[in-house]
Tab-separated table of C-alpha atoms in Angstrom:
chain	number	residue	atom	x	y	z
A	1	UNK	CA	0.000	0.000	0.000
A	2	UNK	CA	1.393	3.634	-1.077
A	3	UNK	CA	0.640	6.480	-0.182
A	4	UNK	CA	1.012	8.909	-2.135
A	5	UNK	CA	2.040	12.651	-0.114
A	6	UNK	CA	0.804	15.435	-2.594
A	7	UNK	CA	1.690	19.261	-1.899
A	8	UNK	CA	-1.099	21.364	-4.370
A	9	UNK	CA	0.005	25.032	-6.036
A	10	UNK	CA	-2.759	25.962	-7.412
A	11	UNK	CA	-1.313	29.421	-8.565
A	12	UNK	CA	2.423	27.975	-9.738
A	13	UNK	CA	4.243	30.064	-7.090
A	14	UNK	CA	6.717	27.088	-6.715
A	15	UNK	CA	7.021	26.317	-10.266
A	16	UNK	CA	7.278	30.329	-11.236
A	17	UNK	CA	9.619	31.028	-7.735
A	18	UNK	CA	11.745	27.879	-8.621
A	19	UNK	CA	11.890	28.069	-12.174
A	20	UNK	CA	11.500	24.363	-12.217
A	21	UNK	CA	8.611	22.396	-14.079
A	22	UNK	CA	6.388	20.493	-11.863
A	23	UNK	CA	5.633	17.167	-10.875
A	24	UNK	CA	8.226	16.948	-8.572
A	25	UNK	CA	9.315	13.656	-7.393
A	26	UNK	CA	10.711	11.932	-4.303
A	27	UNK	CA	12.634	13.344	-0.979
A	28	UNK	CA	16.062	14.982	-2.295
A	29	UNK	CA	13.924	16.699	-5.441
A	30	UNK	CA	11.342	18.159	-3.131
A	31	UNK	CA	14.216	19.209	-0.361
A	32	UNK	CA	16.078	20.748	-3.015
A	33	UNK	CA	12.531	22.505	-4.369
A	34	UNK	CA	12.256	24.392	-1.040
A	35	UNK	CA	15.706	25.793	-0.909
A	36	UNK	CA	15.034	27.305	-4.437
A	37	UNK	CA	11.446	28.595	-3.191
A	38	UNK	CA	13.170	30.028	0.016
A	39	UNK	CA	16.414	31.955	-1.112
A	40	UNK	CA	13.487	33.319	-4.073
A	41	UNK	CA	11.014	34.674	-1.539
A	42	UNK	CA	11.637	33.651	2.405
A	43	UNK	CA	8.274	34.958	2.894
A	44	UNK	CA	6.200	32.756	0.419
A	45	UNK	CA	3.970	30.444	2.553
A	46	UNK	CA	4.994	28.222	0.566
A	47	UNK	CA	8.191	27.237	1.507
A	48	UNK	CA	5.820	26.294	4.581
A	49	UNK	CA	3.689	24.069	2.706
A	50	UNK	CA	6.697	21.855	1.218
A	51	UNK	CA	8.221	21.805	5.028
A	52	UNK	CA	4.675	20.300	5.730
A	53	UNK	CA	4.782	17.819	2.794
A	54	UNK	CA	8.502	16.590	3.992
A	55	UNK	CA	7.008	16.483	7.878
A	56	UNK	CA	3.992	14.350	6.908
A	57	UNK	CA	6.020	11.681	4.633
A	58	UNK	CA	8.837	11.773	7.049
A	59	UNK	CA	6.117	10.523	9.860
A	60	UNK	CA	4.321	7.789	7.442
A	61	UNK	CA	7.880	6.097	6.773
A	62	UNK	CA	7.960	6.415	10.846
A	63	UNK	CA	5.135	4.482	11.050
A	64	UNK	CA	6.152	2.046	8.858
A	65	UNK	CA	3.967	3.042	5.919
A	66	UNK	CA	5.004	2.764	2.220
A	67	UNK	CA	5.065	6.690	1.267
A	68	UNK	CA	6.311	8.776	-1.751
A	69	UNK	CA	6.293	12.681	-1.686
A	70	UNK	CA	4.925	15.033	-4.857
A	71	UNK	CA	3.865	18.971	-6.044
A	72	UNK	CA	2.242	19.184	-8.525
A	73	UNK	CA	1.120	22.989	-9.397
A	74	UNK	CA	-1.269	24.399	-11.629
A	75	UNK	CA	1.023	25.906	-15.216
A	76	UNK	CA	-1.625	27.849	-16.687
A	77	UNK	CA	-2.771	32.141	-16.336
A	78	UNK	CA	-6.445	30.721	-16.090
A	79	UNK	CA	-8.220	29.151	-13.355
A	80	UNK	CA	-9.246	26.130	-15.911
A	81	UNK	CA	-5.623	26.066	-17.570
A	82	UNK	CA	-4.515	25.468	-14.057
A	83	UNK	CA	-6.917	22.895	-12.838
A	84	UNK	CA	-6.576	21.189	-15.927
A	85	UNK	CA	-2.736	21.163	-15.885
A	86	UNK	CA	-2.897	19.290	-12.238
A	87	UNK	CA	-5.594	17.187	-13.263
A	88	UNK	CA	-2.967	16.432	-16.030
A	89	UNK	CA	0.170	16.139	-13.703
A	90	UNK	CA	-2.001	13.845	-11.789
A	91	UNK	CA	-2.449	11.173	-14.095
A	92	UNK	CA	1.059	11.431	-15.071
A	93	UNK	CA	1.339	10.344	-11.231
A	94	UNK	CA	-0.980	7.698	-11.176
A	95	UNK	CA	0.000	6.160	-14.629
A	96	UNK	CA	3.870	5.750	-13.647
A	97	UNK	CA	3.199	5.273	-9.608
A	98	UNK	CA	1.402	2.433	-8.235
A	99	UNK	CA	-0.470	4.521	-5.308
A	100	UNK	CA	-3.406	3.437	-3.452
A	101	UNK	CA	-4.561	6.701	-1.769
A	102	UNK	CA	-3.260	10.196	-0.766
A	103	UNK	CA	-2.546	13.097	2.008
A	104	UNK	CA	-2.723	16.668	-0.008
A	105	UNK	CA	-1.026	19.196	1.783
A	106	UNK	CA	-2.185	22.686	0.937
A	107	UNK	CA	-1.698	26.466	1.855
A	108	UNK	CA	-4.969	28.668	1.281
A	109	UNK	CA	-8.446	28.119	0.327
A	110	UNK	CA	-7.426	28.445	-3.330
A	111	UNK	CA	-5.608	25.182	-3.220
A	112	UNK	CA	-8.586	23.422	-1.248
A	113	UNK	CA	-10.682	23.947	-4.906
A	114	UNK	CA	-8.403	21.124	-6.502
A	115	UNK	CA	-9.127	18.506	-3.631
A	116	UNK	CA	-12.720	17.590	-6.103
A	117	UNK	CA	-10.126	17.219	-9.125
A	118	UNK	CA	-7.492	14.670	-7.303
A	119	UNK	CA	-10.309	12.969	-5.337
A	120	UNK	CA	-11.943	11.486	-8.985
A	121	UNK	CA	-8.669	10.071	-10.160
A	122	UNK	CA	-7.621	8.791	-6.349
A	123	UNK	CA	-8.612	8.114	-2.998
A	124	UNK	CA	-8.071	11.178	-0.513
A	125	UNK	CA	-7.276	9.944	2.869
A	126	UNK	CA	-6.725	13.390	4.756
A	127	UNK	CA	-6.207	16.979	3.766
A	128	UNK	CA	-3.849	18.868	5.573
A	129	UNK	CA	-4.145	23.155	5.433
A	130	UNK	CA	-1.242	24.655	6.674
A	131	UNK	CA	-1.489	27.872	8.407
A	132	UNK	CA	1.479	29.865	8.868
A	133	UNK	CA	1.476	31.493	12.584
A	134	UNK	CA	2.796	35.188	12.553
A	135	UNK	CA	3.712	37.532	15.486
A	136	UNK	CA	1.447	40.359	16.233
A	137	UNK	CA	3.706	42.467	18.289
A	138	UNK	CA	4.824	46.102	17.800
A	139	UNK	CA	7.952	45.366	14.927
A	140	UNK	CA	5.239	43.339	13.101
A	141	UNK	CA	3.370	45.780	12.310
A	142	UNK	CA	5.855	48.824	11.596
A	143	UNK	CA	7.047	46.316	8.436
A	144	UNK	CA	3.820	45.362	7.544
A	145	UNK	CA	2.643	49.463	7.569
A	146	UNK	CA	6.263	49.767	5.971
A	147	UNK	CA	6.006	47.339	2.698
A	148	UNK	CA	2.224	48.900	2.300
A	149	UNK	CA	3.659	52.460	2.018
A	150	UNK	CA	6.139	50.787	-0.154
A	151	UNK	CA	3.300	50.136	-3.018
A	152	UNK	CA	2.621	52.368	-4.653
A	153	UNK	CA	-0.361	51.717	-6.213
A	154	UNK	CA	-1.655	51.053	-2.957
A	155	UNK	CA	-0.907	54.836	-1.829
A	156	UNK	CA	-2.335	56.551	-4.573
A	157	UNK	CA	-5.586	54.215	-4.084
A	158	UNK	CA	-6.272	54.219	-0.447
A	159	UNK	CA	-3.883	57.168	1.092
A	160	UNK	CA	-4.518	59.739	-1.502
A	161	UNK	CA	-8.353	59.941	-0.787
A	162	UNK	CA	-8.115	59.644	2.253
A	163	UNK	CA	-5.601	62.305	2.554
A	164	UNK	CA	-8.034	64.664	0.704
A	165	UNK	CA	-10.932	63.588	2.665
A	166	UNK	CA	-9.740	64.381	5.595
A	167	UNK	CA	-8.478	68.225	4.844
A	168	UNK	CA	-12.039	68.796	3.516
A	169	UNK	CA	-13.529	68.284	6.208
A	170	UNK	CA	-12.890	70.939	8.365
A	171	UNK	CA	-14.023	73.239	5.990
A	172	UNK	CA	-17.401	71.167	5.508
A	173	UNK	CA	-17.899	71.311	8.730
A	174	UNK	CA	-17.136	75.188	9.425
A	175	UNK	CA	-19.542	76.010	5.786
A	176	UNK	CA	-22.008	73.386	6.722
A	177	UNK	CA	-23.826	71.346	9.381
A	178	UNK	CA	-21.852	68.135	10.621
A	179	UNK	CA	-24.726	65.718	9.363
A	180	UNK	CA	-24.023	67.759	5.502
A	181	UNK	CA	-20.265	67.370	5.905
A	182	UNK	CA	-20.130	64.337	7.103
A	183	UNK	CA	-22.547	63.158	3.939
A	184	UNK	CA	-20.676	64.880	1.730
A	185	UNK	CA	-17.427	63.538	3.171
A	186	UNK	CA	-18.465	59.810	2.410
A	187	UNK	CA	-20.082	60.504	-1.133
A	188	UNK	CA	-16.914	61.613	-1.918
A	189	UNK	CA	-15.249	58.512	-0.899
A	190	UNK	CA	-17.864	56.636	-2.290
A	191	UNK	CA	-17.510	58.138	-5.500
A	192	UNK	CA	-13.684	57.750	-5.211
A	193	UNK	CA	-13.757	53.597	-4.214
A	194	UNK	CA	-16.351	53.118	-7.235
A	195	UNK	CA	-14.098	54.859	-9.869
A	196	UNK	CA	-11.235	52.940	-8.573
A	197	UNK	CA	-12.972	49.754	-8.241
A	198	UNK	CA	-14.915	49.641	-11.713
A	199	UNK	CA	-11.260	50.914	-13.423
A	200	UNK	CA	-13.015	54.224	-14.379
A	201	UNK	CA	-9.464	56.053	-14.408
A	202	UNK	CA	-8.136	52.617	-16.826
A	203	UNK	CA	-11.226	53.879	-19.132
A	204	UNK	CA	-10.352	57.669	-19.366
A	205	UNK	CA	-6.492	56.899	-19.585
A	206	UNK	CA	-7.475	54.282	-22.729
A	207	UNK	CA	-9.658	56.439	-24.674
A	208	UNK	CA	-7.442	59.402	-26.384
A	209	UNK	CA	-5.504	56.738	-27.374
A	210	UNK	CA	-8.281	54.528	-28.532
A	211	UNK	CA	-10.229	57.784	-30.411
A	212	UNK	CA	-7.142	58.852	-32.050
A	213	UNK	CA	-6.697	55.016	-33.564
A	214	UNK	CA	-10.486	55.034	-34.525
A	215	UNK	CA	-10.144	58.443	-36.494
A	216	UNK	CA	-7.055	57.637	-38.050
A	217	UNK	CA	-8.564	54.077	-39.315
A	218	UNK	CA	-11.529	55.978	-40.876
A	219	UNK	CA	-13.790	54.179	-38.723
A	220	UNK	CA	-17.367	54.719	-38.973
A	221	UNK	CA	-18.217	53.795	-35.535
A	222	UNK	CA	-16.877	57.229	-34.554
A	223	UNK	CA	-19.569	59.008	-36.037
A	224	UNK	CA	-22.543	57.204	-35.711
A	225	UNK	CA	-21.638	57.265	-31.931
A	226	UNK	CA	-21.038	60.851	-31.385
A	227	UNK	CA	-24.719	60.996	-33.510
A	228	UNK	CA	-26.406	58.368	-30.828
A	229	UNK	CA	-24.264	60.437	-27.893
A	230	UNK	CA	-26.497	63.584	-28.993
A	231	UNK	CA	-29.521	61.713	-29.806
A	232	UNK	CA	-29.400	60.712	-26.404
A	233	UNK	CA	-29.018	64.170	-24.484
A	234	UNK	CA	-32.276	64.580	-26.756
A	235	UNK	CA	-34.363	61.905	-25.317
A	236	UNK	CA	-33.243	62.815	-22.151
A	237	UNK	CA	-34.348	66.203	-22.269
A	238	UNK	CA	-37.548	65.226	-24.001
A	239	UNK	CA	-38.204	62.843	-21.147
A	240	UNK	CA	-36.994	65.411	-18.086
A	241	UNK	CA	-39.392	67.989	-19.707
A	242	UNK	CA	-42.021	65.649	-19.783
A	243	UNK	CA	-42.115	64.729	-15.932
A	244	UNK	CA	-44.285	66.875	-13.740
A	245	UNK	CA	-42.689	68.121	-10.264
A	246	UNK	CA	-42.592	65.241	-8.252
A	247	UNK	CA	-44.477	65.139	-4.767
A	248	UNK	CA	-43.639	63.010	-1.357
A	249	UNK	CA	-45.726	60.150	-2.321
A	250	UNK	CA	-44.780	57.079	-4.158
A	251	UNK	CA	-47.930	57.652	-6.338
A	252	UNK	CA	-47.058	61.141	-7.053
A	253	UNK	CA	-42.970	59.397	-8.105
A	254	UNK	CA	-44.439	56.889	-9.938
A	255	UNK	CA	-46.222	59.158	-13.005
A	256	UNK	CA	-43.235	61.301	-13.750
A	257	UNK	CA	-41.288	58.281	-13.957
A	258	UNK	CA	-43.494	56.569	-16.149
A	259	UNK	CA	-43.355	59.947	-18.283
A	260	UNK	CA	-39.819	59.858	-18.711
A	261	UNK	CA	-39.538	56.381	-19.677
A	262	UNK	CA	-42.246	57.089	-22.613
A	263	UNK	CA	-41.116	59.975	-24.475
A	264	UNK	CA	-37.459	59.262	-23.690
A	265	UNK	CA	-37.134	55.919	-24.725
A	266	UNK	CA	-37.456	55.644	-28.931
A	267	UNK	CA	-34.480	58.558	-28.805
A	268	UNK	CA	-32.498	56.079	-26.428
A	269	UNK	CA	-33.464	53.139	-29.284
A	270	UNK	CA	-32.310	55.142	-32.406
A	271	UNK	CA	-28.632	56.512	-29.944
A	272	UNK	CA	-28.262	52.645	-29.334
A	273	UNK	CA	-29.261	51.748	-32.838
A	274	UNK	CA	-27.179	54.452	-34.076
A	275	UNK	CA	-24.105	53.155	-32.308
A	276	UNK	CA	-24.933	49.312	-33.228
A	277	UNK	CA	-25.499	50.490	-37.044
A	278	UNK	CA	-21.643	51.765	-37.154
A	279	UNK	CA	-20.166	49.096	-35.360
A	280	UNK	CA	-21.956	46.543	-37.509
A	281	UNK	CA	-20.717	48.594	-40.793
A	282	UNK	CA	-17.328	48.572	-39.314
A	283	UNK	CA	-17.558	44.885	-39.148
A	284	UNK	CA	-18.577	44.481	-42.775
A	285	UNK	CA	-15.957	47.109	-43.982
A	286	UNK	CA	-12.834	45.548	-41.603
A	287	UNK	CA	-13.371	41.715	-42.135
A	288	UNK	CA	-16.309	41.315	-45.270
A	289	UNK	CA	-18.119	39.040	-42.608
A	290	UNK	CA	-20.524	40.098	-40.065
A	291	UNK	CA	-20.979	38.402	-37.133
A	292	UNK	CA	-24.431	36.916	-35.995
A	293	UNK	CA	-23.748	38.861	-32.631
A	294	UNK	CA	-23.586	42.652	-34.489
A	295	UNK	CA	-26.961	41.812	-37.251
A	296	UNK	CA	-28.727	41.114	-33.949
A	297	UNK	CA	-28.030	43.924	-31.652
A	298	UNK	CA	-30.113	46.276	-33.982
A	299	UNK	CA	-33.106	44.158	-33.522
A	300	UNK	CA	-33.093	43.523	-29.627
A	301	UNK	CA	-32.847	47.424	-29.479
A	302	UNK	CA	-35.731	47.891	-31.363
A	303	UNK	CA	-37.760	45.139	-29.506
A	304	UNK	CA	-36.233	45.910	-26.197
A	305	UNK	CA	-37.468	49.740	-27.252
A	306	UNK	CA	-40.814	49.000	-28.408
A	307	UNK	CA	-41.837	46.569	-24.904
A	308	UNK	CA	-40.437	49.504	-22.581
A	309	UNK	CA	-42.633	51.857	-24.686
A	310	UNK	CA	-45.714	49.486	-24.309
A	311	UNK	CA	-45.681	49.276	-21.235
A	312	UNK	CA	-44.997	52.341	-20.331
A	313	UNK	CA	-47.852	53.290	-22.442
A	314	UNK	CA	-50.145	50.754	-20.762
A	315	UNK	CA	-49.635	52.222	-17.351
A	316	UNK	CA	-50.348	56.028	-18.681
A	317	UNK	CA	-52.944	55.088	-20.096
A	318	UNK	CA	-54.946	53.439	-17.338
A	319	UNK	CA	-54.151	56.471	-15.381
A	320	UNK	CA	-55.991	59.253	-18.102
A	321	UNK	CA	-52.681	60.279	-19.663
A	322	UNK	CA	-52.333	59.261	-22.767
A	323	UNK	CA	-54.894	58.639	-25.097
A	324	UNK	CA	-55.991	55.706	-26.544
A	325	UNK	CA	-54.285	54.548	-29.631
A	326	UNK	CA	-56.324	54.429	-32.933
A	327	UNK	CA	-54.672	52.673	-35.796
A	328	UNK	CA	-55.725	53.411	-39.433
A	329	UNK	CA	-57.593	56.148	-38.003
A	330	UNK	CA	-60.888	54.344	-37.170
A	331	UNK	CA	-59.546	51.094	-35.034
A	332	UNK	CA	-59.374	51.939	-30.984
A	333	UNK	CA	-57.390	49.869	-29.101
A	334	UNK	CA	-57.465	49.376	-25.121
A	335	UNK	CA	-54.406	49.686	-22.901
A	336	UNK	CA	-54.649	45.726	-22.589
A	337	UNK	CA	-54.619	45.501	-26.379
A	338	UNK	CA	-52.178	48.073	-26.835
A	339	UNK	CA	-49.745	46.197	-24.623
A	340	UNK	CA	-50.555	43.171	-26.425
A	341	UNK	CA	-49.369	44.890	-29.666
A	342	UNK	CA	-46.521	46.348	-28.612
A	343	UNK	CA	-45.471	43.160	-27.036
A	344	UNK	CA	-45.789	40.833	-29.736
A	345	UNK	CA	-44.082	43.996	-32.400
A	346	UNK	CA	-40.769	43.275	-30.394
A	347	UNK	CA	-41.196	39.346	-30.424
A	348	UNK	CA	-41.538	39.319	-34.396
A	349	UNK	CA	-38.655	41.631	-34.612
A	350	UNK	CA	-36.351	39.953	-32.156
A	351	UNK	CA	-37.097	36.434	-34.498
A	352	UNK	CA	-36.866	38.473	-37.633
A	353	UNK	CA	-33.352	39.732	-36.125
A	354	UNK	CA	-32.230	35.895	-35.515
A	355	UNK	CA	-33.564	34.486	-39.032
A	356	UNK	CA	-31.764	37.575	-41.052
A	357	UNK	CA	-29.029	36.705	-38.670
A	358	UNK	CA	-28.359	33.342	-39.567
A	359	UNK	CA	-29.520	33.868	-43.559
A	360	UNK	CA	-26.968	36.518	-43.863
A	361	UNK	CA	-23.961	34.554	-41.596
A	362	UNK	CA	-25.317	31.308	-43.188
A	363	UNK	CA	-24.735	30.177	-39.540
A	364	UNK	CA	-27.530	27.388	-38.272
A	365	UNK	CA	-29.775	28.387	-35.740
A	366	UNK	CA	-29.597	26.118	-33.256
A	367	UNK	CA	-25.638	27.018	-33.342
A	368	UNK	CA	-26.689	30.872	-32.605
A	369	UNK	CA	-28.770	29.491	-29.833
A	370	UNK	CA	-26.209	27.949	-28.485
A	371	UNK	CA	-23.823	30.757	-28.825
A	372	UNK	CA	-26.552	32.565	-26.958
A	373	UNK	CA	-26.616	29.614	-24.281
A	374	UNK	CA	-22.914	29.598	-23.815
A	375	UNK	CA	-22.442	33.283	-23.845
């Protein structure tokens, strides 16, 4: 019976730190593996996890049990890549070792998502975390508060506000009441965490750069967006000048809002199907193939467009503010059957969009719906 002592990486730091290719095999290789991991980074946990893996062998042989020691990491930038390339490593184990079961040894919670993977391709007879203890005295913490002011992307995201935050609040407080500064104070940090958190600043930095390449290319997109960008402000002044002055109540909220949406909402459809029309001729100027993904974003704004609109219209209607809708000037249709219309107008359309789709792609559609599925 073998047993089969298996240290896990799921992020390569051994492999990467080492510059060695992984599995590792047997007592000297893995020794030798954690004197290259320590003189690269003494503070990588884990050196600590291979120390474990040598510990728990060492006491199996003690005991009189038939053990081999292994690390196996995960070579890959992607989370599958990596689980695949253990899963891979693995097999490579089993195929040239004769083991019977196994003892992982791992170092963080990441690791603990690859015990699933080794448990279908061999028995798992214990799982053993390692936790590294640390000291949580005074000198601890002035190099722990000394390698954080030594990033500096760190500083610029978490000192710099905070910095600024701070020296505006005195004079928030001495212009306003402290329940206004102290409001004002945490919008502002608000506003700061969510432009550094959804990589607003990546955005602004990217798009000179990425407006300069679009004009020099001649692409169309440029123009047709800067057209939807204005047809836009439009609809949203059309639909701000529609909405009454709003009361306290939720009734008196809901109208205006339900004004908004209606007479803002086909300017929003022809900005976004504006912007879809020049990235779609972009497409079929650049590569002479469109993509079933660009023919059918012009249809799901129109359909998305006309359903927002019918309902909208529905609910304005019940209340006595729009009136009712009379097609080919004799033919009066209830809010129920106007809702009905508009609903089944952005049904036909959205099917229209996937049959032109796949006539013009000559792609299949049950391969665009599972595009759709998979996406």
């Amino acid at each position: 019976m073998t047993t089969l002592v298996l240290c896990v990486d799921r992020a390569n730091d051994i492999g990467r730190k080492s510059g060695l290719s992984t599995p590792v095999v047997g007592w000297e290789a893995v020794r030798s593996l954690v004197t290259d991991v320590g003189l690269a980074d003494p503070e990588d946990s884990s050196v600590n996890c291979l120390l474990e893996t040598l510990r728990v062998t060492r006491e199996l042989r003690d005991e009189r049990e038939d053990a081999e020691i292994a690390v196996i990491s995960g070579s890959s930038e992607s989370a599958i890549g990596a689980d695949r390339a253990v899963a891979t490593q693995l097999d490579t184990l089993v195929e040239q070792y004769d083991f019977d079961s196994a003892v992982i040894v791992i170092d963080s919670a990441e690791d603990e998502r690859l015990v699933p993977v080794i448990e279908s391709r061999l028995r798992v007879d214990a799982v053993d975390r390692v936790v590294v203890r640390q000291a949580h005295d005074i000198e601890s913490t002035y190099y722990l508060l000394k390698q954080f002011l030594a990033d500096e992307e760190l500083r610029s995201t978490v000192l710099v506000p905070l910095g600024v935050g701070l020296l505006l609040l005195p004079l928030l407080l001495v212009q306003f009441t402290p329940a206004v500064a102290l409001a004002g104070l945490a919008a502002l940090l608000g506003a700061v965490l969510l432009y550094k958190g959804l990589a607003i600043d990546e955005f602004f930095s990217n798009a000179p750069e990425q407006v300069r390449d679009a004009l020099y290319s001649g692409q169309v997109s440029v123009v047709t967006y800067a057209v939807a960008a204005g047809l836009a402000i439009v609809g949203l002044f059309l639909g701000a000048l529609a909405v009454r002055t709003p009361g306290t109540t939720g009734d008196e909220l809901l109208l205006p809002s339900l004004l908004f949406v209606y007479h803002s909402v086909p300017w929003l459809a022809l900005a976004a199907l504006t912007a879809s029309a020049g990235r779609l001729l972009d497409e079929l100027i650049g590569n002479e193939v469109v993509s079933t993904s660009y023919m059918n974003l012009p249809f799901g704004v129109i359909a998305i467009g006309l359903v927002l609109r019918g309902f909208a219209g529905f609910l304005l209607e019940r209340q006595g503010e729009l009136a009712h809708l009379v097609l080919l000037g004799r033919l009066e249709l209830s809010p129920a059957q106007r809702l009905v219309m508009f609903i089944v107008a952005g049904i036909v359309i959205s099917l229209a969009g996937v049959r032109i789709s796949a006539t013009v792609s000559d792609e299949p559609l049950d391969e665009i719906s599972e595009t759709r599925a998979e996406n």
